[in-house]
Each structure stands twice: as structure tokens, then as C-alpha cells.
Coordinates of C-alpha atoms in Angstrom, one line a residue:
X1 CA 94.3 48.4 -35.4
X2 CA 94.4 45.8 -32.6
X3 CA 91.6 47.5 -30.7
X4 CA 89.5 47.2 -34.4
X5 CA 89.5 44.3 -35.1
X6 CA 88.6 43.2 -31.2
X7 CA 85.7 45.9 -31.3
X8 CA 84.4 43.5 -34.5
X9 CA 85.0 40.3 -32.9
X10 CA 83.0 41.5 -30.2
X11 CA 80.2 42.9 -32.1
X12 CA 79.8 39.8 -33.7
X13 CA 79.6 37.7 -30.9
X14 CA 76.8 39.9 -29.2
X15 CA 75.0 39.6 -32.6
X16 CA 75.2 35.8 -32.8
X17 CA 74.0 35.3 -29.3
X18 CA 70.9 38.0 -29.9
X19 CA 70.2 35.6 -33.0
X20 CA 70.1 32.9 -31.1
X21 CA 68.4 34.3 -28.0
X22 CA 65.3 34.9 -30.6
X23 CA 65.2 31.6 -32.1
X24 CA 64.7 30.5 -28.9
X25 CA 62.3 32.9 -27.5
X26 CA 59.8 32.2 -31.2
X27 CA 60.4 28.2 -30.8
X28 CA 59.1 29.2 -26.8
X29 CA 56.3 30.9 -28.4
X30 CA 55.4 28.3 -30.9
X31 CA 55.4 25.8 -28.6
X32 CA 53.4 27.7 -26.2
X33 CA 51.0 28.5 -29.4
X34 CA 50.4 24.7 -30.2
X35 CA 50.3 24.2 -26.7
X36 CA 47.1 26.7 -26.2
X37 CA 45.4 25.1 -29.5
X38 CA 45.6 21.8 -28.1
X39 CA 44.2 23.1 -24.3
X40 CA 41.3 24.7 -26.5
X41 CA 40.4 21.8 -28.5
X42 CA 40.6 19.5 -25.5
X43 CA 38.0 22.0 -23.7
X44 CA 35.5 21.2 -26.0
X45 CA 32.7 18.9 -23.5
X46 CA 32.5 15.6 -25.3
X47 CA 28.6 14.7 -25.9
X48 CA 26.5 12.0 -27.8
X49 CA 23.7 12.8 -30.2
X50 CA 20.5 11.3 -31.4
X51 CA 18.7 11.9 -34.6
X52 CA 14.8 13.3 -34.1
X53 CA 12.5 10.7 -35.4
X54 CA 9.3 11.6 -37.4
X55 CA 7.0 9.4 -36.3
X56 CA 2.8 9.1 -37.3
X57 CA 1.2 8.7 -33.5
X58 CA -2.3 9.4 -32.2
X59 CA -1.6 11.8 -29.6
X60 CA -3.7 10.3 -26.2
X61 CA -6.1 11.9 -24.9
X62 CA -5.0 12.0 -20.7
X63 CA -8.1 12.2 -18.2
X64 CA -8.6 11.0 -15.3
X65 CA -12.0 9.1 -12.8
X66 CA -13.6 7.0 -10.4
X67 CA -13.5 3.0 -10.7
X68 CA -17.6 2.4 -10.3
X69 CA -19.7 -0.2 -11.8
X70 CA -23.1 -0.2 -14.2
X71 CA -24.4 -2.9 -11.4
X72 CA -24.2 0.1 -8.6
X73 CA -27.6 1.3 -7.3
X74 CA -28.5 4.8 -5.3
X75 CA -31.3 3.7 -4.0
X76 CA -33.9 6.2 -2.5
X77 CA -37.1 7.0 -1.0
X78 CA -40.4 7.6 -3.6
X79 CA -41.9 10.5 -1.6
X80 CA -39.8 12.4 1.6
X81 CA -40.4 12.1 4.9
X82 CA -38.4 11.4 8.3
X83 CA -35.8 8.2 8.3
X84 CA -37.4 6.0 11.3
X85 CA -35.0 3.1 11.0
X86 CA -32.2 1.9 8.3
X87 CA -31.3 -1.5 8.8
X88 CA -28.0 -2.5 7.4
X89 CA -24.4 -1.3 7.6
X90 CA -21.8 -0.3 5.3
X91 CA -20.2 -3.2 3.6
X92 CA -23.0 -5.7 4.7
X93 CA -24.7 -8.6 2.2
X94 CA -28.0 -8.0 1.4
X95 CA -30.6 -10.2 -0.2
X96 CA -33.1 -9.8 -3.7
X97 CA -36.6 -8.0 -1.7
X98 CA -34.7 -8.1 1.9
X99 CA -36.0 -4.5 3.3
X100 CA -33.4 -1.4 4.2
X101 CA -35.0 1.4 5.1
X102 CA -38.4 2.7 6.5
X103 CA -39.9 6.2 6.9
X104 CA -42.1 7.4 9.5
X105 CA -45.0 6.4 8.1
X106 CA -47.3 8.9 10.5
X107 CA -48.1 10.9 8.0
X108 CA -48.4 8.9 4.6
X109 CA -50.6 6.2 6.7
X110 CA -52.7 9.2 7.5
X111 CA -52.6 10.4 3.9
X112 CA -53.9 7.0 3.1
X113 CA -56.4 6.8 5.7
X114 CA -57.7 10.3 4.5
X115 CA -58.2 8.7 0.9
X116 CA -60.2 5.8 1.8
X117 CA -62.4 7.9 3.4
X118 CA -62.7 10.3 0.7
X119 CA -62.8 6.9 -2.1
X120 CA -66.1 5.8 0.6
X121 CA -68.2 9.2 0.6
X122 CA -67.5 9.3 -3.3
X123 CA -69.2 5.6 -3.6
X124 CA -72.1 6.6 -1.2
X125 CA -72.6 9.8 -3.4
X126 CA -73.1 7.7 -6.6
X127 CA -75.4 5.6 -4.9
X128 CA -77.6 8.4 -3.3
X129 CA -77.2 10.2 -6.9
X130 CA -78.1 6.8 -8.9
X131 CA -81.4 6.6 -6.9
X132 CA -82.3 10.5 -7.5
X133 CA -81.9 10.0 -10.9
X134 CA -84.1 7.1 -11.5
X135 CA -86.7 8.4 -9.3
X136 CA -86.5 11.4 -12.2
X137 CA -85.2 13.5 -8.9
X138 CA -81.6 14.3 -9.8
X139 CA -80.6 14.9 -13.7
X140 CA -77.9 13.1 -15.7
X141 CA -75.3 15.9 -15.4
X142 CA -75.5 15.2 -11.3
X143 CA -75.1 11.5 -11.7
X144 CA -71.8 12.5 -14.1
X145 CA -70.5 14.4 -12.1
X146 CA -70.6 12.0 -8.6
X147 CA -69.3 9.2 -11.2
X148 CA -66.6 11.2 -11.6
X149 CA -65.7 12.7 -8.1
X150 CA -65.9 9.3 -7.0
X151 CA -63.5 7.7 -9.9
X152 CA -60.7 11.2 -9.0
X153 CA -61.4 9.6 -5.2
X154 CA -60.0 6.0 -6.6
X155 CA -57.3 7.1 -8.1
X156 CA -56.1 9.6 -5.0
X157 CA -56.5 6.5 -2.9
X158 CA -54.5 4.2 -5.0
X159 CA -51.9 6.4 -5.5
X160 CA -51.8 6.9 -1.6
X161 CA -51.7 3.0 -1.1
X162 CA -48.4 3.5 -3.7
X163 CA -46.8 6.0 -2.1
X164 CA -47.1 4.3 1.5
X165 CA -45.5 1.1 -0.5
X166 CA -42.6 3.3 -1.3
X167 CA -42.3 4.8 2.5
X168 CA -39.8 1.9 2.6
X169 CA -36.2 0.8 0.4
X170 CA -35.8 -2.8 -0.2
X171 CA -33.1 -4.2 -2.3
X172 CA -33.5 -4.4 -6.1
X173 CA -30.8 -7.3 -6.2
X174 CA -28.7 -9.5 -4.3
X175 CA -25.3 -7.2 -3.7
X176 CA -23.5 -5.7 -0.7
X177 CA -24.0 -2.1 1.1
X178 CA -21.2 0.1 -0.4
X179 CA -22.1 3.3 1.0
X180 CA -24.8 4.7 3.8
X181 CA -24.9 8.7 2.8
X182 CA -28.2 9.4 5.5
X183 CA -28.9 8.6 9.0
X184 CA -31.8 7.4 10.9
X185 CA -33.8 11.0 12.2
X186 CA -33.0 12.8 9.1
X187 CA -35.4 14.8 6.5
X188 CA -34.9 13.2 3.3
X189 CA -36.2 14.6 0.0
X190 CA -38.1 12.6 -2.6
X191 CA -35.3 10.6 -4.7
X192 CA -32.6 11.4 -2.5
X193 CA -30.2 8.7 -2.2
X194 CA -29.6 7.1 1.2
X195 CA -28.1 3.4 0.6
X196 CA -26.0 2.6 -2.7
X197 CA -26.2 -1.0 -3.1
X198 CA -23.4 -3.0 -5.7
X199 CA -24.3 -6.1 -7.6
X200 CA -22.0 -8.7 -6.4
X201 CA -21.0 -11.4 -9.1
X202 CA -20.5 -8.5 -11.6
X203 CA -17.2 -7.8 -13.6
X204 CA -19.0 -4.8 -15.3
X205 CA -16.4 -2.3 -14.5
X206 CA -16.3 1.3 -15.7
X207 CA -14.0 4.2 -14.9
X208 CA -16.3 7.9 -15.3
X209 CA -14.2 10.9 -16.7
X210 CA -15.0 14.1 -17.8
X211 CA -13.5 15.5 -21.3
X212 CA -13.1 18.9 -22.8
X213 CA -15.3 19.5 -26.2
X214 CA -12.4 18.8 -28.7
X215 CA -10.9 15.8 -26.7
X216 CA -14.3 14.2 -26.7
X217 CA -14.5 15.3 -30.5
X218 CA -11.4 13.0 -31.2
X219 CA -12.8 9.8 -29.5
X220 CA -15.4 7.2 -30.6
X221 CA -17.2 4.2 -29.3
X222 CA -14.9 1.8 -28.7
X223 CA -11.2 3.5 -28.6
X224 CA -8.7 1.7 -26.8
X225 CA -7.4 3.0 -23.2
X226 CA -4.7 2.3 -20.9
X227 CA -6.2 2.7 -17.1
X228 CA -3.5 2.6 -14.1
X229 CA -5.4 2.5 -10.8
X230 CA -3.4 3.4 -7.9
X231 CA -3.9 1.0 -5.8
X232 CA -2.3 -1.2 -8.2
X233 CA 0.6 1.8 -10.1
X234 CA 2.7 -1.2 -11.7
X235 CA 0.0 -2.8 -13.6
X236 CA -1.9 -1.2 -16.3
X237 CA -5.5 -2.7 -17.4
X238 CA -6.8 -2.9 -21.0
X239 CA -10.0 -0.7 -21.5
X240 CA -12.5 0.7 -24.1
X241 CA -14.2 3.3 -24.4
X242 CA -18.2 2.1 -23.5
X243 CA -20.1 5.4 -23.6
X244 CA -19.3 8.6 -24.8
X245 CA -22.5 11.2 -23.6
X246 CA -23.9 13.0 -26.4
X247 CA -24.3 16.7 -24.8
X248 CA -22.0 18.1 -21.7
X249 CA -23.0 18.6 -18.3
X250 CA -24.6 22.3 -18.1
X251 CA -22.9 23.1 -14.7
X252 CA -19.2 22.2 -16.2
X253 CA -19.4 22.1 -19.6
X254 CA -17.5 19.0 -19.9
X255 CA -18.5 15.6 -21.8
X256 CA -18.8 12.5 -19.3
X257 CA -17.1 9.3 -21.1
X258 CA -17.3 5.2 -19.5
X259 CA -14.0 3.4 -20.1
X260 CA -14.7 -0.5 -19.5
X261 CA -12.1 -2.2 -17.5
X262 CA -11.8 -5.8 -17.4
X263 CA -9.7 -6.6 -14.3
X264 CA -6.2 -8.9 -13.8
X265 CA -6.6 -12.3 -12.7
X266 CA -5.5 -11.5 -9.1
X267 CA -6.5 -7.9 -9.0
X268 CA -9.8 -7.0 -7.0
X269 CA -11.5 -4.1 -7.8
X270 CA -13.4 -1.7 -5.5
X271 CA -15.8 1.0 -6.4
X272 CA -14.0 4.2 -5.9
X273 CA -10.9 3.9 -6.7
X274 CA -9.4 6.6 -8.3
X275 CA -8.0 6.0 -11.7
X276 CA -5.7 7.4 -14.8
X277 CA -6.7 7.3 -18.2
X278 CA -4.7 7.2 -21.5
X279 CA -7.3 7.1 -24.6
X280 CA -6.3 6.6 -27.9
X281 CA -7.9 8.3 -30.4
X282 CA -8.1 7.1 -34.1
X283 CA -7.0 9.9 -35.8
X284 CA -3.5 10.5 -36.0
X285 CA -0.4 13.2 -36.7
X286 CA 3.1 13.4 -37.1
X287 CA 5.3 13.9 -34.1
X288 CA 9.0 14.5 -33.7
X289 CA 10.1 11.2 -31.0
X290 CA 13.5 12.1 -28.7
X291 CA 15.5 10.1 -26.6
X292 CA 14.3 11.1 -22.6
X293 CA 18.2 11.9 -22.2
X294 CA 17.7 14.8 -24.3
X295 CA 14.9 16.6 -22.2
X296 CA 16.6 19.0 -19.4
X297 CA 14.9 22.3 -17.4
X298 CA 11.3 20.2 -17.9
X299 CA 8.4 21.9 -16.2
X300 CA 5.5 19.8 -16.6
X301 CA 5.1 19.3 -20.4
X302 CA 7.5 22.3 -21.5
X303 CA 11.2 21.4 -21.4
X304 CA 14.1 22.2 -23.3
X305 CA 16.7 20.3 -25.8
X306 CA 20.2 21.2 -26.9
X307 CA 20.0 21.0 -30.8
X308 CA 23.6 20.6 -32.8
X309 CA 24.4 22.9 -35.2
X310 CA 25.6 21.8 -38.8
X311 CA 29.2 22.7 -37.9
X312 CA 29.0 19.8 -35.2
X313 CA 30.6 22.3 -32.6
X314 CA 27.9 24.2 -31.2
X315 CA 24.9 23.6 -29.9
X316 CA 21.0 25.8 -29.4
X317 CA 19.3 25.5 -26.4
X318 CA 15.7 25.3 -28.0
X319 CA 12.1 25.1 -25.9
X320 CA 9.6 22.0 -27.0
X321 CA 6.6 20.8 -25.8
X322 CA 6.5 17.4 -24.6
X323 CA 3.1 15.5 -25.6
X324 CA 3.9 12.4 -23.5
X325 CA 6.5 10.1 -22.5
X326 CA 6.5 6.5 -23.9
X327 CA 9.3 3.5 -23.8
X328 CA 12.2 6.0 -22.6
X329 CA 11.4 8.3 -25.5
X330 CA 9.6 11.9 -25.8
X331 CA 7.4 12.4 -28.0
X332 CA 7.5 16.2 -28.7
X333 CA 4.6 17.9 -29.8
X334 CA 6.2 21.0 -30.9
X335 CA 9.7 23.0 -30.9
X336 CA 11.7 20.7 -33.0
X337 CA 10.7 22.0 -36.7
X338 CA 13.7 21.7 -38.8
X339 CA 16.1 20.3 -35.5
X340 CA 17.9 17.4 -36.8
X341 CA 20.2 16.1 -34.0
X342 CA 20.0 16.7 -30.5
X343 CA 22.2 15.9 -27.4
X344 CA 21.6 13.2 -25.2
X345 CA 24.7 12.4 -23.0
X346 CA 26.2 15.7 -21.7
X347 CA 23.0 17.8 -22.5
X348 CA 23.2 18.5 -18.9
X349 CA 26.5 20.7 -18.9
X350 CA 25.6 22.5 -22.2
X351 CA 25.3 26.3 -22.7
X352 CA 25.2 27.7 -26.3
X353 CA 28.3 29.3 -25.6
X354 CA 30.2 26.0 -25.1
X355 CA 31.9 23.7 -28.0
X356 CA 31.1 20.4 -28.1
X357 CA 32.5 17.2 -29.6
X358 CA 30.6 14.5 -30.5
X359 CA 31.3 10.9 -29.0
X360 CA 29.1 9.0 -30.9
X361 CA 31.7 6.9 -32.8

């Protein structure tokens, strides 16, 4: 009897601490539970947003040139011959009429000397003929015909006497030597260009660049431009668009435009410089305008965004293409249809398999 009731006081006692043992172990697990919720939620990478702005813009049309000036000459040779002498440098001031450059006049004084004598047998055959005819000797179609060989003579002489003027350059205007492109002893061709000569006193500045048919289809006489030279990066220059040519250029198929640049007080210009051109064209379209934070993996003007999904937790790594950059923003020209958030700070750490949690408050 004794031993009974000790086997049931002992059974009892195991069962109580077996009770207690599993409370213990499911508060462990509980804990360990909430625990594990909280470590998730806090692994969620914290991230700010920006809406996607819908904005009307005239997308630019980029190109880029050469700084020259309407007051630059190429001045050449009439007819082609050998260079005997050039007289001025690169970068000297020349004078209105001041002469440049002279061929080897050899054979054009010898082409001239050849007329004359030709223009003085013509005359002495009109004379002889005039005689012959009024002595009834020679008929009318003979005195015609010297009249006329010796008026063909004139002209040959004449334009001899021209050409012999043109055997030489001399300046056009006052302006400075910009560029020699031929040396003395060289063969130059008829209307090749030996000496360029620039108008000095001139502020008519143009930059030259060549467009493709449906850019130059989207511009008109007197767009506005932005021009940033290099020499001067930090300081854009107001421009126009001056001239836009009405057929393209057979050997590249492209459309030559002149932007007029007015330059800064301070700012000298040079011919040749090389230059970057943003043109504004009038019509315009709606774009989709993005902080620059949100751009990551850009390649030139294809990039990538992280859009946030409508449960605010997840994100979509989504490709766009970038028309141009402008005031810290992007303006995207395509890739954000429908997208109506995308990360800014944090975009950097995203994958799409990540949570986020927005920080934006």
C-alpha cells in the first residue's frame, strides 16, 4: 500500500516537471519566433523614392562643329601654275589690296605674249582684206570673216591679260593670315586654296554641324542652341540657328546647319575651335523626368531604374533610355510607361529579390 501511493506521488511529480519543461521549451520557441520576424523585417534595405514626372519637353537635337566665321576667306589662284613666292606667315596682319602670293608667271606671260601677237596679225588681216574689198578684189564674206578672226583674237588676248592679273592673290580685306595650306614650289590647281584670310573687327561667329535627315527635319530658322566650346567647358554661349542648307551633302548624306554664336564679354574666339551643340527644336513631346540618383548600370544613354511595386516592398529593375541630362534630373525617353515611383537613395544595393522599406517620411 505504502509502495502505491509513493509510485503515484512519483508519477506525478515526473508529470508536473514534463509540463513545465514544455511551457518552457514553446515560450523558447516563441520568443525565438518573434525574434526571427523582427531580424526579417529589419533586413529589409531602407530606400527613398521619387515620383516620375510627365513633363512636355522638346527633346534637343545633340551635334557637334567647328567655331569659323562668315568673314573667313580661302583665297586662291584663277588659273594653276607653280607657287614662285608667298609672302606672309601664319597669323600675320595683312592690309585691303596688300599682295600674298605670286605664280611663276613664265608661262601665262608667254600665253599673253602669244595673244598680242595673234590680236596684231588679226588687225593687219582686216586691213589687207578692207583694201581687197574696195578695190572689188576680195568679196564681203572674206572681209567678215577677218572682222571676225580678228574680234576671237581680242577677246583671247584680253582674257590672257585677266588671267596673268590673277597669276597673283592679294587680300580682299583688311584681316589676319589664319592658315597657309601650300608652299612656295608647289603645283597648285585652279581654285585651290593656299592662304585663308579672317576679317578682323568681325563678331560674326558660326559653329558648322552636320545633321541627320529627321533632326534637320525638326529644326527651323532661328531655333535656339546652347554651344559649349572647349576651350571654355564652364561657360555655355547663347546661339541660333542661322542657316539650315536646303539639300545634303552627296558624299555623306548629311544636312550642314550654321549656329550664330555671339561671344562672352571676356571670352575670345578663334576659328577652329571645336564645339558642342544642343538645338532646340520647336516641336515638342511628353517625357517621363527622374531624379539622376535613380539611374544605375548607365551605358551611354541606356541605363537602368529600380521601379517600386504597389506593395511598397519590392522593387523591378527596369531598362530606360535616357534622352538627356538636365538640372540633376533625367529625362527618360523611354522604359518608364506605367512606372510610378522609382528609388533614388539605396537604388545602388537593390536586386529584385530584396525587400525594401521606404524612408521617405
Amino acid at each position: 500500500m505504502t509502495n502505491s501511493i509513493f509510485c503515484k506521488i512519483a508519477f506525478a511529480g515526473l508529470l508536473a516537471i514534463s509540463v513545465a519543461t514544455l511551457l518552457i521549451r514553446c515560450g523558447q520557441t516563441s520568443a525565438n519566433t518573434k525574434g526571427a520576424k523582427e531580424q526579417n523585417a529589419d533586413e529589409r534595405i531602407p530606400v527613398r523614392t521619387a515620383p516620375v514626372e510627365l513633363r512636355t519637353l522638346a527633346l534637343p537635337v545633340q551635334a557637334s562643329g567647328i567655331l569659323t566665321s562668315s568673314a573667313e576667306q580661302r583665297l586662291a589662284f584663277k588659273i594653276g601654275g607653280v607657287i614662285r613666292k608667298i609672302y606672309v606667315k601664319e597669323g600675320e596682319v595683312v592690309k585691303a589690296g596688300q599682295l600674298l602670293a605670286v605664280l611663276d608667271k613664265t608661262e601665262i606671260d608667254a600665253q599673253v605674249v602669244q595673244a598680242q601677237q595673234a590680236l596684231a596679225k588679226a588687225e593687219r588681216d582686216v586691213a589687207r582684206v578692207e583694201g581687197l574689198y574696195r578695190d572689188s578684189s576680195a568679196t564681203l564674206e572674206l572681209l567678215q570673216n577677218a572682222i571676225t578672226a580678228r574680234d576671237v583674237a581680242r577677246e583671247a588676248e584680253r582674257i590672257a591679260r585677266f588671267n596673268q592679273q590673277y597669276a597673283e592673290i592679294r587680300a580682299t580685306r583688311p584681316g589676319k593670315i589664319i592658315k597657309k595650306l601650300m608652299n612656295e614650289g608647289e603645283i597648285v590647281g585652279a581654285g585651290t586654296p593656299v592662304l585663308v584670310l579672317f576679317e578682323t573687327g568681325t563678331d560674326d561667329w558660326v559653329v558648322k554641324v552636320s545633321l541627320s535627315d529627321r533632326d534637320w527635319a525638326r529644326l527651323s530658322i532661328g531655333a535656339n542652341a546652347r554651344v559649349v566650346l572647349d576651350a571654355y567647358p564652364d561657360a555655355p554661349f547663347a546661339g541660333k540657328v542661322s542657316t539650315l542648307a536646303p539639300a545634303a551633302d552627296p558624299a555623306s548624306g548629311l544636312y550642314t546647319a550654321e549656329i550664330k554664336v555671339v561671344p562672352s564679354p571676356g571670352k575670345r574666339f578663334a576659328p577652329g575651335l571645336f564645339a558642342r551643340v544642343s538645338l532646340s527644336p520647336a516641336s515638342a513631346k511628353t517625357l517621363s523626368v527622374v531624379p539622376i540618383e535613380a539611374i544605375v548600370e548607365g551605358e551611354g544613354l541606356s541605363a537602368y531604374v529600380f521601379a517600386l511595386q504597389p506593395d511598397s516592398e519590392r522593387v523591378r529593375k527596369v531598362p530606360v533610355q535616357v534622352a538627356f541630362i538636365e538640372d540633376r534630373h533625367a529625362v527618360v525617353a523611354a522604359g518608364l510607361e506605367g512606372v510610378a515611383e522609382v528609388v533614388t537613395v539605396g537604388a545602388p544595393y537593390l536586386n529584385e529579390e530584396k525587400k525594401v522599406r521606404k524612408m521617405n517620411d
